[in-house]
Short mmCIF file of C-alpha atoms and ligand atoms in Angstrom, two decimals:
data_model
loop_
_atom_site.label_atom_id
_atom_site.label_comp_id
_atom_site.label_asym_id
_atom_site.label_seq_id
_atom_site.Cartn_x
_atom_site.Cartn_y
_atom_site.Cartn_z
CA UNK I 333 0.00 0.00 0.00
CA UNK I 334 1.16 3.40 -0.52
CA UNK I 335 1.72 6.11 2.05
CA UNK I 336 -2.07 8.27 1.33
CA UNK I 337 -4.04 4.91 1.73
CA UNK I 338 -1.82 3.88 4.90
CA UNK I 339 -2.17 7.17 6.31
CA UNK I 340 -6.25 6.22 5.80
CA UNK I 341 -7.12 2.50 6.41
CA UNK I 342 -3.63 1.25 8.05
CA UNK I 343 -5.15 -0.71 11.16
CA UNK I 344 -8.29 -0.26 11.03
CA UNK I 345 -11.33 -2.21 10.22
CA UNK I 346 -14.71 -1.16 10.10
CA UNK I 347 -15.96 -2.43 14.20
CA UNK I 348 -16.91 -6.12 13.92
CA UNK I 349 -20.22 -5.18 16.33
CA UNK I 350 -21.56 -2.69 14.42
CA UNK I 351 -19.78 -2.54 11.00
CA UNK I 352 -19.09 1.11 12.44
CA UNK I 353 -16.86 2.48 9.44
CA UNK I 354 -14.37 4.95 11.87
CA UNK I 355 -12.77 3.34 14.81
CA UNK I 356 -15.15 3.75 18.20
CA UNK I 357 -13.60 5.72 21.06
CA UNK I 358 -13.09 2.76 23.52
CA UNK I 359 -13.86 4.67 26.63
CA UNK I 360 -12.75 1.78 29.07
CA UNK I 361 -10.41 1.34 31.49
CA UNK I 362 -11.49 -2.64 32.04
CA UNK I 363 -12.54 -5.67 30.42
CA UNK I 364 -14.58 -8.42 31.25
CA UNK I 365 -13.02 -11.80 31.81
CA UNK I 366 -14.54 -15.06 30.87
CA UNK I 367 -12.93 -16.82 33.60
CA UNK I 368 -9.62 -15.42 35.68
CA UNK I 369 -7.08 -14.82 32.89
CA UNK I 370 -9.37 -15.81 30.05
CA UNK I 371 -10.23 -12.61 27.94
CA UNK I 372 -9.74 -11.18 24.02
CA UNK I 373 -6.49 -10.17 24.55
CA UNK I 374 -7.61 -6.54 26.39
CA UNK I 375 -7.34 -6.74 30.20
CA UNK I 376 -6.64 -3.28 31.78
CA UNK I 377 -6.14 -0.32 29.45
CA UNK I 378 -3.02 1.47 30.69
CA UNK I 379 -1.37 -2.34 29.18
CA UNK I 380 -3.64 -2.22 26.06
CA UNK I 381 -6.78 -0.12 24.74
CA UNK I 382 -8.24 -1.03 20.59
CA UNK I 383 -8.49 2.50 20.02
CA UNK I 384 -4.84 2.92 20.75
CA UNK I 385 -4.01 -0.38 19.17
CA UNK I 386 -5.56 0.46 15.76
CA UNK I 387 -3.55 4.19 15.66
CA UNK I 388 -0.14 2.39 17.05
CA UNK I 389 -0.89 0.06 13.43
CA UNK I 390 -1.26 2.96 11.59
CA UNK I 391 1.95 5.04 13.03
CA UNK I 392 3.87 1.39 12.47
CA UNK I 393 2.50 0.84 8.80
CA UNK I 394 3.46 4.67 8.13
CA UNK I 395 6.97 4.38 9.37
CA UNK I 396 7.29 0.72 7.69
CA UNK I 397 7.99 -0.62 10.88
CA UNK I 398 6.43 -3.96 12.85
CA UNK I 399 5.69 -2.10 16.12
CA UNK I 400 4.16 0.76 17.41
CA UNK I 401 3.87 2.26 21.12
CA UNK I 402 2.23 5.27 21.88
CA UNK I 403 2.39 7.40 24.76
CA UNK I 404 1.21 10.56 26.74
CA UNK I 405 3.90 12.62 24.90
CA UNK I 406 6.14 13.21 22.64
CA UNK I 407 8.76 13.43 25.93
CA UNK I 408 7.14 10.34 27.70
CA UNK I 409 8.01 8.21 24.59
CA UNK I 410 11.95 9.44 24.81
CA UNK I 411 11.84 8.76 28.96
CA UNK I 412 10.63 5.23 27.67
CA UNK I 413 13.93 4.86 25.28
CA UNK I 414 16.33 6.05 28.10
CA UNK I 415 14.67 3.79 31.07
CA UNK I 416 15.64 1.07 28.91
CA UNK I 417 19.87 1.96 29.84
CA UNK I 418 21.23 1.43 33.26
CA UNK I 419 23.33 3.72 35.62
CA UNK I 420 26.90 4.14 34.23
CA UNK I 421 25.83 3.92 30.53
CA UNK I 422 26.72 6.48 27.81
CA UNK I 423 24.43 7.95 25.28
CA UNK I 424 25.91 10.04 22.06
CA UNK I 425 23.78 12.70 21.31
CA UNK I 426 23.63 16.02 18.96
CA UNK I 427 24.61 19.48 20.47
CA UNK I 428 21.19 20.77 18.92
CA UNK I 429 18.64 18.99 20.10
CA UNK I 430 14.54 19.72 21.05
CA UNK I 431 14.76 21.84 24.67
CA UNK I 432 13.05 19.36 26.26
CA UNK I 433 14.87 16.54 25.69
CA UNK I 434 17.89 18.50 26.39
CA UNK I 435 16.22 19.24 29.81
CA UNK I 436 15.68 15.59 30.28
CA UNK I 437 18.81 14.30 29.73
CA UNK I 438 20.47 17.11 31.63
CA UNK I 439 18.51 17.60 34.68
CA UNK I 440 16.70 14.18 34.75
CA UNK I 441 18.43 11.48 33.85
CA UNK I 442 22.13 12.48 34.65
CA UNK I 443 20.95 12.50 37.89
CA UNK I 444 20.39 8.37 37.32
CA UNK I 445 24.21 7.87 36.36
CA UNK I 446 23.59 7.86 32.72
CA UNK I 447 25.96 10.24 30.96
CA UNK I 448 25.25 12.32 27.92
CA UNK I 449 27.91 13.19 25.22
CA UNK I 450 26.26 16.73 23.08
CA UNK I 451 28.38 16.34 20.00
CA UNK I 452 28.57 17.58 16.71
CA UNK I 453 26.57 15.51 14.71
CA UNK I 454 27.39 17.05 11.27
CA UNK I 455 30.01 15.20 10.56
CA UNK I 456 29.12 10.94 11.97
CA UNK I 457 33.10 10.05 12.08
CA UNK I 458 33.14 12.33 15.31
CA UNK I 459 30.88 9.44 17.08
CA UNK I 460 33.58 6.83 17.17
CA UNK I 461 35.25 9.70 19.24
CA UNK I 462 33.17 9.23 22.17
CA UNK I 463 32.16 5.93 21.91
CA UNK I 464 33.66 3.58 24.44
CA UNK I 465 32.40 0.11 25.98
CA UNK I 466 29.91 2.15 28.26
CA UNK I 467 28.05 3.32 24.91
CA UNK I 468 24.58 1.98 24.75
CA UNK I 469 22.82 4.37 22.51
CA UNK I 470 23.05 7.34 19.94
CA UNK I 471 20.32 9.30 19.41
CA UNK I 472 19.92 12.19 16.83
CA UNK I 473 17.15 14.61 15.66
CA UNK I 474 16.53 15.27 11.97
CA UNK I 475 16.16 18.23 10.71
CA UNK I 476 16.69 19.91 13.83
CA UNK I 477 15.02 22.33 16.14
CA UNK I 478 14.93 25.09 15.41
CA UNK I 479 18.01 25.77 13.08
CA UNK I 480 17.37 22.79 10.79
CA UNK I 481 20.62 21.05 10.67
CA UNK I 482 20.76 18.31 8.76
CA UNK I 483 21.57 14.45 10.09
CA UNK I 484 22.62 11.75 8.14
CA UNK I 485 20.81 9.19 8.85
CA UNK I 486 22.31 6.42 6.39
CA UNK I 487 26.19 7.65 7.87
CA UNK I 488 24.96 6.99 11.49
CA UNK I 489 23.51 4.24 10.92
CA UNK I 490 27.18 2.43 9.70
CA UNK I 491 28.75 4.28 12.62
CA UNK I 492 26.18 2.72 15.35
CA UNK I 493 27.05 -0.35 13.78
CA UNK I 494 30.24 -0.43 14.14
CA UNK I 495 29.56 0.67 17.49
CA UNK I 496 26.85 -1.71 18.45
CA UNK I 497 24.52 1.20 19.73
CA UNK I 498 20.93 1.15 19.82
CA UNK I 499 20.18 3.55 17.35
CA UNK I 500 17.14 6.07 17.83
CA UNK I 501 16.16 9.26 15.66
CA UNK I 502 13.61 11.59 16.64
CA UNK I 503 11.47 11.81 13.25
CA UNK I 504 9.09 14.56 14.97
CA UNK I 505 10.54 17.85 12.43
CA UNK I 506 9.76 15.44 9.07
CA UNK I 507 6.61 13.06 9.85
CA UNK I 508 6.54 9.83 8.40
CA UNK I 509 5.50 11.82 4.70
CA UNK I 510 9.17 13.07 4.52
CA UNK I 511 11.81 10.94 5.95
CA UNK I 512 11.23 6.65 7.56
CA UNK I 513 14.79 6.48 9.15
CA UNK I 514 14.17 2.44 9.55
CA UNK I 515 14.53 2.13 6.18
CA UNK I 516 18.10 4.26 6.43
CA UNK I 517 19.45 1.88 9.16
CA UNK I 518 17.90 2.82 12.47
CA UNK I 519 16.69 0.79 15.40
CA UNK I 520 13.30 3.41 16.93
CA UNK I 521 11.89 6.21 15.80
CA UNK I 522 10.29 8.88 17.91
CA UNK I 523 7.81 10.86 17.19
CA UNK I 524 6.33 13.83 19.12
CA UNK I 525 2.44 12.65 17.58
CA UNK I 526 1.99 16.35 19.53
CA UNK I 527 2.95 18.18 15.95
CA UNK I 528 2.06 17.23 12.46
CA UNK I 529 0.69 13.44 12.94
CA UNK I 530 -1.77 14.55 15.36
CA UNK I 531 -1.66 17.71 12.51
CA UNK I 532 -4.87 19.90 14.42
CA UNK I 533 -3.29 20.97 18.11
CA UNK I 534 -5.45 19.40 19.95
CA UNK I 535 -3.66 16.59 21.18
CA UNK I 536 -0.34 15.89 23.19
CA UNK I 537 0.96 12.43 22.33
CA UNK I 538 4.44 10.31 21.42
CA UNK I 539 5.16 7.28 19.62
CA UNK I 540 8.15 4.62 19.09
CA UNK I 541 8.14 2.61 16.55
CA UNK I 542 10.35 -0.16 16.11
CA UNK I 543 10.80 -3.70 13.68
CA UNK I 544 12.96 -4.96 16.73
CA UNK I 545 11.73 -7.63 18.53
CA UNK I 546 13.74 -7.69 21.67
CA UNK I 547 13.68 -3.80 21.73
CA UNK I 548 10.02 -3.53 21.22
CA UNK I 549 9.67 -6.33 24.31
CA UNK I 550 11.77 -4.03 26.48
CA UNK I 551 9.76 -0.55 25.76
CA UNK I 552 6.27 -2.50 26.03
CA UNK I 553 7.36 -3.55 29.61
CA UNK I 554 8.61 -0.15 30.01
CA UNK I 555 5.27 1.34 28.33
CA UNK I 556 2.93 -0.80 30.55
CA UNK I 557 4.77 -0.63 33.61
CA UNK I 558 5.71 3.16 33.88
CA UNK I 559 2.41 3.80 32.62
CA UNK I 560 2.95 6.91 30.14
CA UNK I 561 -0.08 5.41 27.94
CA UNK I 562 -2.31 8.03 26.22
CA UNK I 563 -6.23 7.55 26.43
CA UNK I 564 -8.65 6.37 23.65
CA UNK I 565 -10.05 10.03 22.86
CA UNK I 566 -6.58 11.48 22.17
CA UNK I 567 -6.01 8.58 20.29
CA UNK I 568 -9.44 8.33 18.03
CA UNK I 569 -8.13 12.28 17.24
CA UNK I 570 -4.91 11.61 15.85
CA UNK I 571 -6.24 8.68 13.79
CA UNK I 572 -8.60 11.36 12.39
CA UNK I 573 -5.59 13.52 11.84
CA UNK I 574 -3.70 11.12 10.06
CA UNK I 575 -6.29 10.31 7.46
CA UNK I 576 -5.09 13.35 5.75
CA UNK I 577 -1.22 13.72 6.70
CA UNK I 578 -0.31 13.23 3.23
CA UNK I 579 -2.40 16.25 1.76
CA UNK I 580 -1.40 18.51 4.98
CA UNK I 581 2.23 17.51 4.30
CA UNK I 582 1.94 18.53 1.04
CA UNK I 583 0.58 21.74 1.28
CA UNK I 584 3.34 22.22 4.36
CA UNK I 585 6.22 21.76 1.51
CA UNK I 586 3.99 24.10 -0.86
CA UNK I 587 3.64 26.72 1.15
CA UNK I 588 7.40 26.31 3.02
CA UNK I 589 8.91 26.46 0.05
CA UNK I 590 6.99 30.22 -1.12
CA UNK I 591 8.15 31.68 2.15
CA UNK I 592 11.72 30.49 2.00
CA UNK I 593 12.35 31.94 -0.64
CA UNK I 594 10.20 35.32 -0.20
CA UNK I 595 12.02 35.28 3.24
CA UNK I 596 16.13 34.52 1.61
CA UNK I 597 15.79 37.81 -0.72
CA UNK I 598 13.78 39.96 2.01
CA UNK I 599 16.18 43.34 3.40
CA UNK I 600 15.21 42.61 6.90
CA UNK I 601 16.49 38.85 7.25
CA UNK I 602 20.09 38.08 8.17
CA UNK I 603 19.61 34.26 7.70
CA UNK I 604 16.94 31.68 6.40
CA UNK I 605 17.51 28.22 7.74
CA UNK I 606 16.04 25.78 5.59
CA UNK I 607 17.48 22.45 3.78
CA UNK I 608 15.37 23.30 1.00
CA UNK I 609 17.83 25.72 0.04
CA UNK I 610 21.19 24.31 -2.70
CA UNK I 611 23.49 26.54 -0.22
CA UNK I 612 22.35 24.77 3.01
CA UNK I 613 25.34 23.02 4.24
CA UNK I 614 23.74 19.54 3.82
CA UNK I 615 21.52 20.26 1.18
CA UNK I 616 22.38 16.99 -0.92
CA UNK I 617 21.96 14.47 2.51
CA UNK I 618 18.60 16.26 3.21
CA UNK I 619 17.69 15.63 -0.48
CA UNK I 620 18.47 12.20 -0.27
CA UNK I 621 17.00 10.79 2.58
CA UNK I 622 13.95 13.64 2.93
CA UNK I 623 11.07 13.28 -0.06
CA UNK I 624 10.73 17.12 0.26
CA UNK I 625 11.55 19.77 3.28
CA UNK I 626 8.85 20.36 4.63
CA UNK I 627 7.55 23.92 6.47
CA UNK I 628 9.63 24.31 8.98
CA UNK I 629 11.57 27.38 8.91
CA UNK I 630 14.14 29.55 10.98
CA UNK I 631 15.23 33.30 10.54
CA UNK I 632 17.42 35.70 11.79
CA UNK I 633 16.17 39.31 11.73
CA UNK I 634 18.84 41.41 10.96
CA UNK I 635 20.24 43.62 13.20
CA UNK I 636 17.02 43.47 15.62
CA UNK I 637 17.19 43.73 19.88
CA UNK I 638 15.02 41.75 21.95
CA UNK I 639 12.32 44.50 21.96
CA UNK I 640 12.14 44.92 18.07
CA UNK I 641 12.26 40.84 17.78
CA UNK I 642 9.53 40.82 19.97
CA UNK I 643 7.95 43.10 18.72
CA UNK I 644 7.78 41.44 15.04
CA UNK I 645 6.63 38.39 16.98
CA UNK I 646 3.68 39.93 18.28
CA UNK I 647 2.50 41.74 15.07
CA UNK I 648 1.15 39.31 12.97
CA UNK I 649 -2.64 38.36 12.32
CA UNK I 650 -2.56 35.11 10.41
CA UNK I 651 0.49 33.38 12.61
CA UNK I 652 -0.13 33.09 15.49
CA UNK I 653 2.63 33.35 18.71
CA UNK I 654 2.93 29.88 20.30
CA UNK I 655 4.79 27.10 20.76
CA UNK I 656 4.36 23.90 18.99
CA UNK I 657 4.16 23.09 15.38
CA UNK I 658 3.33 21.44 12.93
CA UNK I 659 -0.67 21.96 13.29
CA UNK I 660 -3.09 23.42 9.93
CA UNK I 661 -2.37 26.77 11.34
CA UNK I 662 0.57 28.53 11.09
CA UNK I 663 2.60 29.69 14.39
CA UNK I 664 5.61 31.79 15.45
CA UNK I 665 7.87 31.25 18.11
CA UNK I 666 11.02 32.93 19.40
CA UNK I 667 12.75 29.81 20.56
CA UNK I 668 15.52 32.07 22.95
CA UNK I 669 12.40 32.40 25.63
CA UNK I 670 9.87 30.10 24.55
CA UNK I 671 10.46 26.63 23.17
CA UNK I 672 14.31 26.51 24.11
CA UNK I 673 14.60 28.66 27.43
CA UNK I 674 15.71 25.49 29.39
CA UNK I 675 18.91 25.84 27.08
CA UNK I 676 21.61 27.71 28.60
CA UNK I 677 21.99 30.89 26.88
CA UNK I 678 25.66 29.95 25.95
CA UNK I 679 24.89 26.87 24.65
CA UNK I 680 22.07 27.76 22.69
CA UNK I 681 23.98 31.03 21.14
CA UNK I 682 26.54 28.39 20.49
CA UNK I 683 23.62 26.46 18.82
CA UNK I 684 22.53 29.56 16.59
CA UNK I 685 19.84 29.85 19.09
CA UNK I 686 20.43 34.02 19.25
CA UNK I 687 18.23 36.41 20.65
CA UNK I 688 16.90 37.73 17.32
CA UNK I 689 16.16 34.33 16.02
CA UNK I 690 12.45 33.47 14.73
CA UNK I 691 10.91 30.00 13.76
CA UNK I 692 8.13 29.93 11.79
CA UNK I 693 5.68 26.71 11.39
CA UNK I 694 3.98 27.52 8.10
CA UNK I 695 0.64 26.38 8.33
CA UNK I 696 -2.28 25.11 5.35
CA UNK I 697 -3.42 28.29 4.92
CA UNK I 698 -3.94 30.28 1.86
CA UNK I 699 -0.36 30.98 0.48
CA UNK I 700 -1.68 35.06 -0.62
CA UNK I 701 -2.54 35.23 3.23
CA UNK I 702 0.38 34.41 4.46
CA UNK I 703 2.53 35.92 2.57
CA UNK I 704 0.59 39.46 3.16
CA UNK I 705 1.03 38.68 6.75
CA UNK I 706 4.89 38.28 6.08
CA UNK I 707 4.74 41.24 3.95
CA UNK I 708 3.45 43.31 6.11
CA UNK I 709 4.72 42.81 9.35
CA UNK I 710 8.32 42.75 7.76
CA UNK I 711 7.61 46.16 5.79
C1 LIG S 584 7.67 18.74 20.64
C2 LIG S 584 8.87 17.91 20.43
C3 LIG S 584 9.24 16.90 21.33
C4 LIG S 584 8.45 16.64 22.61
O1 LIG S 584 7.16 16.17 22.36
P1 LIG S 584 5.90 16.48 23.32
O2 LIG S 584 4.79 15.83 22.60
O3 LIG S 584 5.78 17.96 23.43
O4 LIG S 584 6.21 15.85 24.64
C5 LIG S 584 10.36 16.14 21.05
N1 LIG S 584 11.09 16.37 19.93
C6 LIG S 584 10.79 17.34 19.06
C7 LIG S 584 11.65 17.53 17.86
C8 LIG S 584 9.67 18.15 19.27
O5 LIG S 584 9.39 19.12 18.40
#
């Protein structure tokens, strides 16, 4: 099946009861037993719910993988991953990752003996650098957030390898539509279902999925036992949303692509960042392992103070000033204070993060409406 009819029918079946066509909203947490033990294969729903089952299908069909986990959040999916490690591990990582996950590794779980290397993930040779008998995973984010670096997923892959880590990329920035890192070499994928799977934002939800069988037996204990399982509304939403990731992906690149470009030439922007672009440093790996790139898209105003950034920020009609991304509607966020204030600021300046930075998560709207909004807020 191809990705558009996935995205539709993957996992689901119209309900055997009622020959209802759209997967019911299991509101239970409990099933009835025939005898102790003896039941359909549902017994308590934090371990199992069909509503959840039949989007977990869907997620796994989309990234051509066998399994599928979701979970509360994007960040309760990547606590699942690192629970699986043990104090005195090491974990590879890239020096421009999501804030939260930063925050996580940081202030969470170094404080459980696991050690984090931040490296420079540009180049993959610099892994073998830090990798030592202690190394148990690498895990790298692709494009990243919010200066849209790009990872190579293929190059890691050989390097983990070699390495024998567990191998996990955060797929959140391209959906499923743009990028399936299993098929480049990876052991999980992560997705923050929060942003463009989910697609509406009106859900908070993660996923893993995996073709692993001894991994995927270690995050389902994990799953069931910590307990970061997302309920059957959130999850009858995001199968809704999926049903039309494919045309909301599309019209992401569509639009993306108008305002890079409008943005690149504009007198007011320093910097666009954007692998859409042939003079993005790893243009040619984002075209070869990314089917397009997507709406995501970073600038630097030039020459603006906090006060004028802000300023821009808060002028515009159409975008709207929040975190998050990825929904039909198009946002702006000044990562600095919003989405990556847990960042030290030297770190993130180090990062690109500056003070006058922008990121932009162009929406589904009409391009002529955005674009005025661009226009005139940038005039
Ligand atoms: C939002 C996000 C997360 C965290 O997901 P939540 O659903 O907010 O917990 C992780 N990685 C990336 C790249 C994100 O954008």
């Amino acid at each position: 099946m191809k990705f558009g009819t996935k995205a539709i029918h993957a996992g689901q079946e119209p309900d055997p009861t009622t020959g209802a066509v759209m997967t019911p909203i299991y509101q239970t947490s409990t099933y009835a037993q025939e005898s102790p033990g003896k039941h359909k294969g549902y017994a308590y729903a934090r371990g199992k719910n069909p509503t959840r089952s039949a989007l977990e299908n869907c997620l796994a069909a989309l990234e051509n993988a066998k399994y599928g986990l979701c979970f509360s959040s994007g960040m309760g999916a990547t606590d699942a991953v690192i629970k699986m490690l043990k104090p005195g591990d090491e974990v590879i990582t890239g020096n421009d990752l999501y804030g939260g996950t930063y925050r996580m590794f940081t202030k969470v779980f170094a404080n459980y003996g696991i050690k984090f290397h931040f490296i420079d993930l540009s180049n993959p040779d610099n892994i073998s650098k830090y990798a030592n008998e202690n190394t148990k995973l690498l895990w790298i984010e692709t494009p990243t957030n919010p200066t849209m670096q790009i990872v190579d997923i293929k190059a890691c892959a050989a390097v983990a390898k070699k390495q024998q880590l567990i191998y996990a990329v955060d797929n959140t920035f391209a959906s499923p539509y743009l990028q399936n890192p299993l098929d480049l070499g990876a052991d999980i994928v992560m997705h923050s279902v929060t942003k463009y799977l989910g697609g509406h934002s009106d859900v908070v939800m993660g996923a893993l999925l995996t073709s692993d069988d001894s991994l995927y037996e270690k995050l389902a204990f994990i799953h069931n036992s910590c307990g970061a399982t997302p309920g059957p509304m959130d999850s009858f939403l995001v199968l809704r949303g999926l049903k039309t990731l494919h045309l909301r992906m599309k019209a992401h690149c569509e639009n993306g692509k108008v305002i890079a470009h409008f943005l690149k030439t504009h007198p007011k922007i320093e910097k666009v960042y954007w692998p859409g672009f042939t003079d993005h440093p790893n243009h040619e790996v984002a075209k070869q392992q990314m089917r397009d790139f997507g709406g995501m898209i970073s600038i630097v105003l030039k020459g603006a103070d906090l006060k004028e950034t802000f300023r821009i920020a808060s002028s515009f009609e159409v975008f709207t000033l929040a975190e998050s991304l990825g929904g039909v509607e198009s946002l702006i966020n000044h990562p600095a204070t919003m989405t990556h204030a847990s960042i030290p600021k030297a770190e993130r300046e180090a990062a690109g993060v500056v003070d006058n930075l922008l990121r932009l998560s162009v929406g589904v709207e009409d391009i002529e409406d955005l674009m005025e909004d661009l226009k005139r807020v940038l005039a």
